[in-house]
Amino acid sequence: MRIHSLPPQLINQIAAGEVVERPASIVKELVENCFDAGSNQITIDIEQGGTRLIKIHDNGCGVEYDDLTLALSRYATSKISSLNDLEHVQSMGFRGEALSSISSVARLSLTSKTANNIRAWCITTDGAEAVFDIQPAAHSQGTTVEVSDLFYNTPARRKFLKTEKTEFSHIDNLIKKMALSHFNIGFKLTHNQREIINLKIADTESLQQQRIASICGAEFIKNSLKINFSASGLQLSGWVGLPTFSRSQQDRQFFYVNQRLIKDRLVSHAVKKAYQDVMFHGRHPVFVLYLSLDAALVDVNAHPAKLEVRFREGRLVHDFLFSALYRSIAEQRPSLPTLNEIDSHVDANNFSANVAQTQESSAHFQPSFSTTQSSSPLHIKAEIQNYLIQPQKDNNDYVADKTASFPPLGYAIAHLHNIYILSETREGIILVDAHAAHERITYERLKKQYYQGSIANQPLLLPIKISVSTSEADLSEQQSLIFNSLGFEVNRINLETLLIRSVPILLAKADAEILIRDVLADILDQGSSNLIEKQTNEVLATMACHSSVRAKRHLTIEEMNALLREMEQTERIGQCNHGRPTWVNLSHADLDKFFLRGQ
Ligand code: ADP
Ligand code: MG
């Protein structure tokens, strides 16, 4: 067969293969166009999962009469005009191919009116390039795009569509995710004329929280920390779930780069690493996070549907994310609620169930950390310090004198069943799992001692020889300082052979060869590795577990109070080494709820 040029419609249909995977991908492109048009109210009407009809209405800038045919033409866009624009692109779209691709696999019409124009126009296409029909129409300022009979002319692709319900659920999820990063826009979604989503513009802090709660669940806001960090031109804000409010799947993780929802390995790695030390095995954190940075530092032209981006300085972004999240998690401390700030984090009905909760369960029930901005870690620290400089008084005095400064975790009353410490706090009571809390305290102390001191290592009687690739051997030389600082001595003895001469005493029983190999593979793949630290921490965690108070040993009041005071000083105290909660809070309001007081 000789070479020939393809007809325009076929070119568009091929392009549509990348952009239009299913109805939800059309909705994504069309709603992104509404964002770019500056709309603040978007209505999405869907019929039969989007296969029958997708109709999207906005109140944005609209399209000029003269530009209507160009809007539906391939490689025509109002958003960029040079390579330099592409490298700084701020808009969601820039490829100029969505409308032409969509119109090649479905029937499409676009009705629009601009502010300058007194009348609206409607353009329709039969899919073939350059065959357009333009008619006057009735429309307020903005644009409505209607896409009907998806894949009517490409029956093979129609077969890949799932049920109406499945296709609609993709659209529903998509709109929610988009709404999470566009608080300044109202969204309405209907399916077969039934209203499914109706989100008003959320221009205040409390409306934003309401929107988050209506999308991610009310529990999410209660069990997450609001964060805001910036450094080196990067800004990370949003909500991160407490480690104990984890899920078995990664389905509540939303990460936006300059308002664009993306999936990124580098980001997942940084998040996973930040939660590593507090996350129950096999569980995943929840978060809604927004990263903002100079558009020139991200390449958004890395994926046809723009679901991925490339960071120009990946390492910097990774380390920034990691340290911001790591710090937010580490610095969660018990807060000192003020008398008029009684929060009711606890659903009274959950209480008994939660106290009895077993190790496997997801620990839905949370210690009551203050999760708003007002309780920044520094603020909490200052309050704790403030308390510490008060002269220590006899326990009874404090109970009697409620106006005195009260430590966040209060004073111990009893050791229930020799397991739980019951403590009276200024705002109610708390229960502490003494073993879990002690385990975290010991673990944090061991880690501090271990990493601050020089790490004792032990020469191997028989050094271990390992064969590696040349690039791995090069890497081991470059990273030798890191190995040394963690207690390993690794030498290169020729092009492709390494010799492990000594190992940290703590890891004497570990398989050094496998560990070093995995570390090198990690560094080659991701640019860094935390495997040595992870294994070391596992050993320290086990040591901490064995040397911590066992359940069933009775504690005296003094011992319990000492434990409470130590908890207040310990990082990551909200969870034990296995990610289980160490304490739960019942405020006055919760107690009143139990007894229907004041209702
Ligand atoms: P891109 O968004 O990459 O530019 P599209 O094919 O999605 O490509 O849209 C082509 C052009 O049509 C856009 O550049 C824009 O000028 C115009 N357009 C599309 N949808 C809208 C809308 N809802 N409001 C205003 N203009 C629109
Ligand atoms: Mg577009």
XYZ file of C-alpha atoms and ligand atoms in Angstrom:
627
model
C 0.000 0.000 0.000
C 1.233 3.504 -0.879
C 1.414 6.324 1.661
C -1.482 8.809 1.628
C -2.812 11.543 3.903
C -5.749 10.601 6.123
C -9.094 12.406 5.849
C -9.635 15.055 8.575
C -12.488 13.207 10.277
C -10.379 10.064 10.626
C -7.504 12.149 12.025
C -9.890 13.555 14.610
C -11.271 10.119 15.413
C -7.746 8.867 16.041
C -7.092 11.852 18.297
C -10.412 11.149 20.033
C -9.039 7.720 20.961
C -6.667 9.453 23.365
C -8.909 12.195 24.702
C -12.358 10.599 24.731
C -12.151 7.397 26.674
C -15.679 7.546 28.062
C -18.441 10.102 28.740
C -16.600 11.391 31.814
C -13.606 12.367 29.684
C -15.863 14.553 27.540
C -17.306 16.162 30.656
C -13.775 16.840 31.890
C -12.780 18.653 28.689
C -15.990 20.678 28.517
C -15.957 21.732 32.166
C -12.299 22.719 31.856
C -13.339 24.974 28.977
C -15.899 26.600 31.300
C -13.118 27.206 33.868
C -10.948 28.800 31.204
C -13.876 30.984 30.111
C -14.022 32.472 33.616
C -17.479 31.151 34.544
C -18.635 31.001 38.134
C -21.730 28.859 37.592
C -21.649 25.583 35.657
C -24.593 23.272 35.037
C -24.038 19.751 33.780
C -27.036 17.758 32.547
C -26.489 14.103 31.771
C -28.799 11.555 30.215
C -28.238 7.809 30.208
C -24.789 7.956 31.754
C -23.708 10.522 29.170
C -24.086 8.256 26.141
C -27.445 9.827 25.172
C -26.656 13.440 26.168
C -24.042 15.606 27.866
C -25.120 19.230 28.130
C -22.900 21.791 29.811
C -23.906 25.365 30.412
C -21.700 28.161 31.701
C -21.834 31.917 32.219
C -18.295 32.590 30.993
C -16.934 34.901 28.317
C -18.533 33.068 25.378
C -17.182 32.651 21.831
C -17.248 35.444 19.205
C -19.361 34.759 16.110
C -16.262 34.887 13.908
C -14.466 32.293 16.038
C -17.232 29.682 16.080
C -15.867 27.507 13.286
C -12.355 27.767 14.672
C -13.573 26.616 18.095
C -14.575 23.299 16.528
C -11.465 22.997 14.371
C -8.468 20.958 15.268
C -5.359 22.744 16.553
C -7.240 26.007 17.025
C -7.157 27.610 20.453
C -7.476 31.012 22.078
C -5.225 29.989 24.954
C -1.667 29.946 23.629
C 0.088 31.259 20.587
C 3.766 30.514 21.101
C 6.108 27.984 22.655
C 6.800 30.473 25.401
C 3.056 30.596 26.222
C 2.995 26.798 26.353
C 5.823 26.800 28.878
C 3.917 29.170 31.180
C 0.394 27.985 30.518
C -2.125 28.907 33.228
C -5.293 27.692 31.540
C -6.653 24.161 31.831
C -6.755 23.689 28.051
C -4.186 24.602 25.405
C -4.106 21.742 22.903
C -7.027 23.017 20.825
C -8.286 19.557 20.007
C -11.026 18.667 22.503
C -14.042 20.025 20.631
C -12.883 18.695 17.248
C -12.101 15.259 18.700
C -15.437 15.063 20.485
C -17.347 16.188 17.405
C -15.773 13.385 15.388
C -17.279 10.659 17.604
C -20.589 12.281 18.661
C -23.080 14.935 17.543
C -22.002 18.297 18.893
C -23.494 21.757 19.039
C -22.141 24.899 20.693
C -24.384 27.844 21.505
C -22.729 30.980 22.742
C -23.109 34.674 23.395
C -20.371 37.144 24.315
C -20.821 40.380 26.234
C -20.258 42.445 23.050
C -22.808 40.628 20.966
C -26.529 41.251 21.177
C -27.431 37.852 19.803
C -26.393 34.297 20.407
C -25.344 31.810 17.742
C -25.421 28.070 17.568
C -22.926 26.056 15.554
C -23.423 22.394 14.740
C -21.219 19.978 12.892
C -21.706 16.622 11.266
C -18.221 15.548 12.295
C -16.462 16.155 8.973
C -14.016 19.042 9.136
C -15.176 22.325 7.630
C -18.834 21.374 7.349
C -20.544 23.595 9.860
C -23.971 25.081 10.201
C -24.423 28.368 12.102
C -27.877 29.621 13.150
C -29.094 32.422 15.404
C -30.172 31.192 18.826
C -31.406 32.333 22.219
C -28.827 32.276 25.007
C -27.668 34.496 27.844
C -23.990 35.401 28.100
C -21.912 32.246 28.188
C -21.821 28.953 26.384
C -23.771 25.712 26.185
C -22.202 22.669 24.577
C -24.417 19.675 23.810
C -22.900 16.319 22.954
C -25.319 13.570 22.023
C -25.236 9.980 20.780
C -21.676 9.234 21.792
C -19.866 6.848 19.439
C -22.897 6.724 17.068
C -20.468 6.524 14.151
C -17.815 4.341 15.796
C -19.775 1.225 16.900
C -16.626 -0.661 17.883
C -15.857 1.922 20.542
C -19.445 1.926 21.791
C -18.928 -1.670 22.918
C -16.335 -0.547 25.458
C -18.855 1.568 27.341
C -19.972 0.224 30.710
C -23.452 0.366 32.184
C -25.270 3.690 32.455
C -24.783 3.604 36.213
C -21.035 3.054 35.999
C -20.521 5.733 33.380
C -22.537 8.188 35.421
C -20.616 7.412 38.595
C -17.408 8.368 36.776
C -18.989 11.709 35.903
C -20.288 12.210 39.428
C -16.825 11.565 40.912
C -15.180 13.798 38.376
C -17.408 16.782 39.148
C -16.789 16.336 42.869
C -13.041 16.260 42.337
C -13.165 19.337 40.131
C -15.370 21.147 42.645
C -12.778 20.523 45.371
C -10.292 22.759 43.616
C -12.726 25.423 42.346
C -14.432 26.894 45.373
C -15.250 30.088 43.503
C -17.574 28.233 41.134
C -21.068 26.844 41.719
C -21.775 23.387 40.254
C -25.047 21.701 39.411
C -25.222 18.145 38.100
C -28.355 16.295 37.018
C -28.792 12.758 35.734
C -31.930 11.898 33.760
C -33.404 15.165 35.046
C -32.749 14.310 38.671
C -30.545 16.677 40.663
C -27.458 14.890 41.995
C -25.082 17.703 42.968
C -25.844 21.308 43.808
C -22.888 23.210 45.193
C -23.144 26.918 45.823
C -20.145 29.192 45.366
C -17.956 28.710 48.446
C -16.219 32.016 49.003
C -15.767 31.851 52.765
C -13.709 29.535 54.913
C -16.787 27.935 56.432
C -18.494 27.422 53.066
C -15.305 25.767 51.840
C -15.323 23.424 54.792
C -18.968 22.688 54.043
C -18.115 21.836 50.454
C -15.266 19.561 51.548
C -17.569 17.900 54.065
C -20.320 17.367 51.525
C -17.864 15.744 49.119
C -15.467 13.887 51.428
C -17.869 13.297 54.327
C -18.363 15.265 57.526
C -15.970 12.951 59.358
C -13.147 13.980 57.072
C -13.099 17.582 58.256
C -13.327 16.515 61.887
C -10.454 14.116 61.504
C -8.079 16.183 59.488
C -5.625 18.933 59.980
C -5.709 22.086 57.942
C -2.241 22.869 56.708
C -0.507 25.669 54.870
C 3.211 25.655 54.180
C 5.336 27.616 51.802
C 8.998 27.575 50.964
C 11.198 28.157 47.906
C 8.289 29.399 45.820
C 6.187 26.315 46.555
C 2.980 26.425 48.521
C 1.149 23.438 49.939
C -2.229 23.875 51.553
C -5.277 21.751 52.217
C -6.408 19.092 54.630
C -4.529 15.995 55.718
C -6.305 13.188 57.527
C -5.103 12.093 60.922
C -3.171 8.839 60.693
C -5.876 7.009 62.622
C -8.505 8.143 60.115
C -7.077 5.961 57.394
C -8.693 3.833 54.705
C -8.049 0.441 53.198
C -7.859 2.048 49.747
C -6.248 5.102 48.240
C -9.616 6.428 47.165
C -9.693 9.615 49.234
C -6.457 11.139 48.075
C -6.821 14.277 46.034
C -3.759 16.120 44.924
C -3.985 19.260 42.816
C -1.163 21.075 41.103
C -2.212 24.625 40.245
C -5.860 23.476 40.569
C -5.403 20.502 38.276
C -6.066 17.068 39.766
C -3.148 14.817 38.975
C -1.717 11.408 39.738
C 1.997 11.374 40.301
C 4.444 8.775 41.563
C 6.729 11.339 43.102
C 3.848 12.815 45.059
C 2.587 9.409 46.254
C 6.073 8.509 47.359
C 6.503 11.684 49.386
C 3.121 11.233 51.065
C 3.705 7.582 51.843
C 7.061 8.348 53.349
C 5.630 11.149 55.480
C 2.997 8.850 56.977
C 5.217 5.800 57.195
C 5.954 5.981 60.877
C 2.372 6.458 62.034
C 0.280 4.475 59.584
C -1.308 1.184 60.510
C 0.003 -1.547 58.242
C -1.764 -1.693 54.871
C -3.805 1.457 55.486
C -3.796 4.624 53.397
C -4.093 8.245 54.477
C -6.808 10.587 53.239
C -6.024 14.076 52.021
C -7.083 16.985 49.864
C -3.945 18.918 49.007
C -3.220 21.858 46.781
C 0.255 22.558 45.511
C 0.815 25.923 43.880
C 3.951 26.847 42.060
C 5.116 28.960 39.164
C 3.550 27.584 35.977
C 6.987 27.568 34.367
C 8.103 24.899 36.853
C 5.558 22.312 35.730
C 5.110 20.795 32.328
C 1.375 20.184 31.910
C 1.815 18.930 28.371
C 2.861 15.490 29.556
C -0.353 13.519 29.073
C -3.097 13.739 26.368
C -5.890 13.997 28.935
C -3.622 16.071 31.220
C -3.894 13.642 34.118
C -0.174 13.816 34.801
C 2.391 16.577 34.952
C 6.171 16.726 34.979
C 7.953 18.812 37.592
C 11.023 20.624 36.435
C 12.556 20.209 39.894
C 11.155 16.888 40.989
C 13.563 16.418 43.868
C 12.734 19.814 45.353
C 8.987 19.207 45.089
C 9.337 15.744 46.635
C 11.376 16.966 49.575
C 9.123 19.953 50.142
C 5.996 17.775 50.208
C 7.632 15.229 52.456
C 8.888 17.697 55.014
C 5.660 19.737 55.088
C 3.545 16.630 55.674
C 6.002 14.979 58.014
C 6.066 18.061 60.196
C 2.303 18.428 60.270
C 1.942 14.832 61.367
C 4.761 14.879 63.918
C 3.627 18.066 65.544
C 0.105 17.003 66.340
C -0.069 17.288 70.092
C -2.891 17.205 72.531
C -4.395 20.662 72.515
C -5.563 22.773 75.381
C -9.157 23.612 74.642
C -10.466 26.816 76.158
C -13.675 26.715 78.126
C -15.757 28.237 75.365
C -14.224 26.066 72.691
C -15.847 22.783 73.602
C -15.795 20.701 70.496
C -17.878 17.647 70.016
C -15.657 15.537 67.862
C -17.128 12.454 69.296
C -20.388 11.009 68.278
C -21.764 9.743 71.552
C -23.224 6.657 69.908
C -19.792 5.605 68.765
C -18.218 5.696 72.094
C -18.742 2.229 73.511
C -18.057 0.628 70.174
C -14.823 2.482 69.871
C -13.438 1.799 73.247
C -13.882 -1.859 72.506
C -12.347 -1.510 69.097
C -9.893 -4.198 68.168
C -6.506 -3.782 66.598
C -7.571 -4.546 63.064
C -10.285 -1.994 62.774
C -9.816 1.371 61.214
C -9.951 3.388 64.389
C -12.608 5.695 63.186
C -12.815 7.338 66.510
C -10.345 10.074 67.141
C -8.471 11.736 69.862
C -9.688 15.269 69.864
C -6.854 17.245 68.386
C -7.640 20.778 67.566
C -7.551 20.655 63.848
C -8.020 24.234 62.880
C -5.434 26.796 62.039
C -5.793 28.417 65.428
C -3.961 25.527 67.021
C -0.767 25.672 65.043
C 1.811 23.313 66.475
C 3.855 26.256 67.726
C 0.863 27.626 69.525
C 0.273 24.287 71.208
C 3.907 24.010 72.158
C 3.823 27.442 73.718
C 0.780 26.483 75.733
C 2.389 23.316 76.964
C 5.522 25.178 77.921
C 3.424 27.697 79.683
C 1.903 24.954 81.728
C 5.278 23.437 82.525
C 6.617 26.523 84.181
C 3.689 26.561 86.585
C 4.730 25.088 89.927
C 3.586 21.495 90.249
C 0.812 21.111 92.749
C -0.793 18.215 94.422
C -3.236 16.476 92.155
C -6.214 17.118 94.429
C -5.658 20.837 94.378
C -6.061 20.817 90.656
C -9.228 18.839 90.718
C -10.642 21.219 93.257
C -9.400 24.350 91.526
C -10.782 24.245 88.022
C -9.582 27.680 87.128
C -5.912 26.770 87.508
C -3.911 25.958 84.425
C -4.767 22.399 83.507
C -2.439 20.205 81.461
C -3.935 19.103 78.125
C -4.296 15.482 79.126
C -5.496 16.269 82.632
C -4.947 14.199 85.750
C -5.252 10.461 86.145
C -8.106 9.090 88.234
C -7.863 5.347 87.752
C -6.313 2.533 85.761
C -9.370 0.740 84.419
C -9.036 -3.024 84.022
C -5.312 -2.344 84.285
C -5.444 -1.261 80.648
C -6.962 2.182 80.238
C -6.064 5.287 82.144
C -9.081 7.399 82.994
C -8.082 11.036 83.252
C -10.105 14.109 84.059
C -9.335 17.023 81.792
C -10.595 20.553 81.992
C -13.122 19.887 79.266
C -14.207 16.351 80.085
C -12.464 13.038 80.351
C -10.032 11.041 78.280
C -9.144 7.383 78.133
C -5.592 6.423 77.342
C -4.341 3.031 76.247
C -1.343 2.981 78.575
C 0.593 0.382 76.640
C 0.055 2.043 73.277
C 1.036 5.438 74.636
C 4.093 4.149 76.417
C 5.136 2.306 73.303
C 5.103 5.511 71.245
C 6.990 7.423 73.928
C 9.694 4.756 74.116
C 9.876 4.480 70.352
C 10.336 8.222 69.846
C 12.980 8.273 72.574
C 14.887 5.352 71.047
C 14.801 6.981 67.630
C 16.128 10.235 69.011
C 18.956 8.490 70.850
C 19.750 6.364 67.863
C 19.866 9.055 65.204
C 21.469 11.722 67.360
C 24.321 9.603 68.627
C 26.922 7.960 66.465
C 25.489 4.707 65.279
C 27.358 1.734 66.633
C 28.383 -0.657 63.929
C 29.884 -4.072 63.891
C 32.526 -5.314 61.443
C 31.525 -8.515 59.708
C 33.814 -11.507 60.284
C 33.200 -12.490 56.716
C 32.560 -9.405 54.587
C 29.716 -9.948 52.137
C 30.560 -9.720 48.454
C 27.757 -8.655 46.136
C 27.720 -8.383 42.369
C 25.895 -5.373 41.021
C 25.663 -3.438 37.780
C 28.224 -0.760 37.021
C 25.660 1.984 37.532
C 24.675 0.558 40.915
C 28.326 0.369 41.926
C 28.837 4.010 40.860
C 25.826 4.930 42.895
C 27.091 3.132 45.980
C 30.242 5.238 45.791
C 28.260 8.443 45.447
C 26.052 7.454 48.368
C 28.808 6.099 50.616
C 28.374 8.948 53.100
C 24.720 8.083 53.546
C 25.566 4.441 54.101
C 28.222 5.411 56.639
C 25.917 7.708 58.539
C 23.456 4.857 58.953
C 26.109 2.440 60.168
C 27.075 0.587 56.989
C 30.502 0.350 55.469
C 30.226 -0.524 51.810
C 33.298 -0.524 49.540
C 33.571 -0.990 45.833
C 36.306 -3.485 45.056
C 36.020 -3.511 41.290
C 33.768 -2.394 38.436
C 30.808 -4.567 39.427
C 31.487 -5.848 42.938
C 30.729 -4.328 46.318
C 31.946 -5.486 49.693
C 29.872 -4.938 52.823
C 32.437 -4.707 55.626
C 30.322 -3.643 58.554
C 26.677 -3.254 59.470
C 24.880 -1.351 62.227
C 24.620 -3.499 65.346
C 20.900 -2.964 65.338
C 20.594 -4.581 61.928
C 23.103 -7.375 62.563
C 20.350 -9.943 62.093
C 18.967 -8.373 58.928
C 19.961 -9.593 55.493
C 22.514 -6.923 54.598
C 22.898 -8.000 50.998
C 19.181 -7.747 50.200
C 18.937 -4.449 52.025
C 21.829 -2.823 50.164
C 20.536 -4.128 46.828
C 17.064 -2.763 47.489
C 18.436 0.571 48.585
C 20.436 0.926 45.377
C 17.430 -0.086 43.274
C 15.298 2.485 45.102
C 17.802 5.260 44.565
C 18.115 4.395 40.876
C 14.334 4.353 40.512
C 13.248 7.230 42.736
C 16.387 9.195 43.487
C 16.299 8.353 47.172
C 15.705 5.505 49.564
C 14.508 5.269 53.098
C 14.790 1.502 53.398
C 17.647 1.498 55.909
C 15.810 3.958 58.073
C 12.623 1.955 57.704
C 14.265 -1.310 58.797
C 16.066 0.446 61.606
C 12.799 1.967 62.768
C 11.102 -1.405 62.632
C 13.727 -2.826 64.964
C 13.435 0.193 67.261
C 9.658 -0.140 67.242
C 9.885 -3.783 68.250
C 12.301 -2.898 71.028
C 9.941 -0.174 72.173
C 7.029 -2.557 72.169
C 8.852 -5.103 74.337
C 10.092 -2.582 76.832
C 6.788 -0.795 77.307
C 4.345 -1.324 80.125
C 2.391 -4.450 79.409
C -1.325 -4.309 79.653
C -2.483 -5.772 82.957
C 0.222 -4.253 85.116
C -1.410 -1.906 87.566
C -0.114 1.670 87.459
C -0.097 4.059 90.380
C -1.587 7.535 90.087
C 1.932 9.030 90.034
C 3.038 6.691 87.262
C -0.048 7.504 85.230
C 0.403 11.240 85.635
C 4.041 10.940 84.637
C 2.937 9.069 81.525
C 0.372 11.741 80.660
C 2.993 14.480 81.044
C 5.387 12.590 78.795
C 2.687 12.092 76.217
C 2.216 15.826 76.016
C 5.864 16.160 75.069
C 6.063 13.384 72.518
C 5.832 13.704 68.749
C 3.286 11.545 66.940
C 1.713 10.664 70.314
C -1.747 10.309 68.757
C -0.834 6.876 67.428
C 1.124 3.949 68.794
C 3.905 2.403 66.700
C 1.345 0.348 64.813
C -0.862 3.310 63.932
C -3.559 2.634 66.528
C -4.917 5.569 68.515
C -3.394 6.044 71.947
C -6.138 8.110 73.514
C -9.720 9.169 73.021
C -11.518 12.206 74.294
C -14.992 12.741 75.681
C -15.793 16.397 76.137
C -18.401 17.824 78.455
C -20.675 18.191 75.483
C -20.259 14.510 74.651
C -20.979 13.491 78.212
C -24.046 15.724 78.257
C -25.202 14.082 75.056
C -25.031 10.637 76.665
C -27.348 11.740 79.422
C -29.551 13.946 77.248
C -28.670 16.871 79.430
C -29.876 20.244 78.278
C -31.817 18.822 75.328
P -8.570 24.230 24.088
O -9.388 24.266 25.318
O -7.378 23.358 24.236
O -8.242 25.569 23.569
P -10.948 23.149 22.871
O -11.158 22.313 21.671
O -11.404 22.578 24.162
O -9.417 23.509 22.940
O -11.670 24.543 22.659
C -11.313 25.333 21.538
C -11.578 26.797 21.803
O -12.978 27.024 21.900
C -11.012 27.291 23.097
O -9.668 27.708 22.956
C -11.939 28.468 23.439
O -11.509 29.630 22.822
C -13.254 28.055 22.821
N -14.195 27.514 23.827
C -14.484 26.226 24.033
N -15.383 26.084 25.034
C -15.651 27.326 25.482
C -16.500 27.860 26.521
N -17.251 27.060 27.302
N -16.529 29.200 26.688
C -15.783 30.019 25.915
N -14.962 29.563 24.934
C -14.902 28.246 24.697
Mg -10.405 22.654 26.092
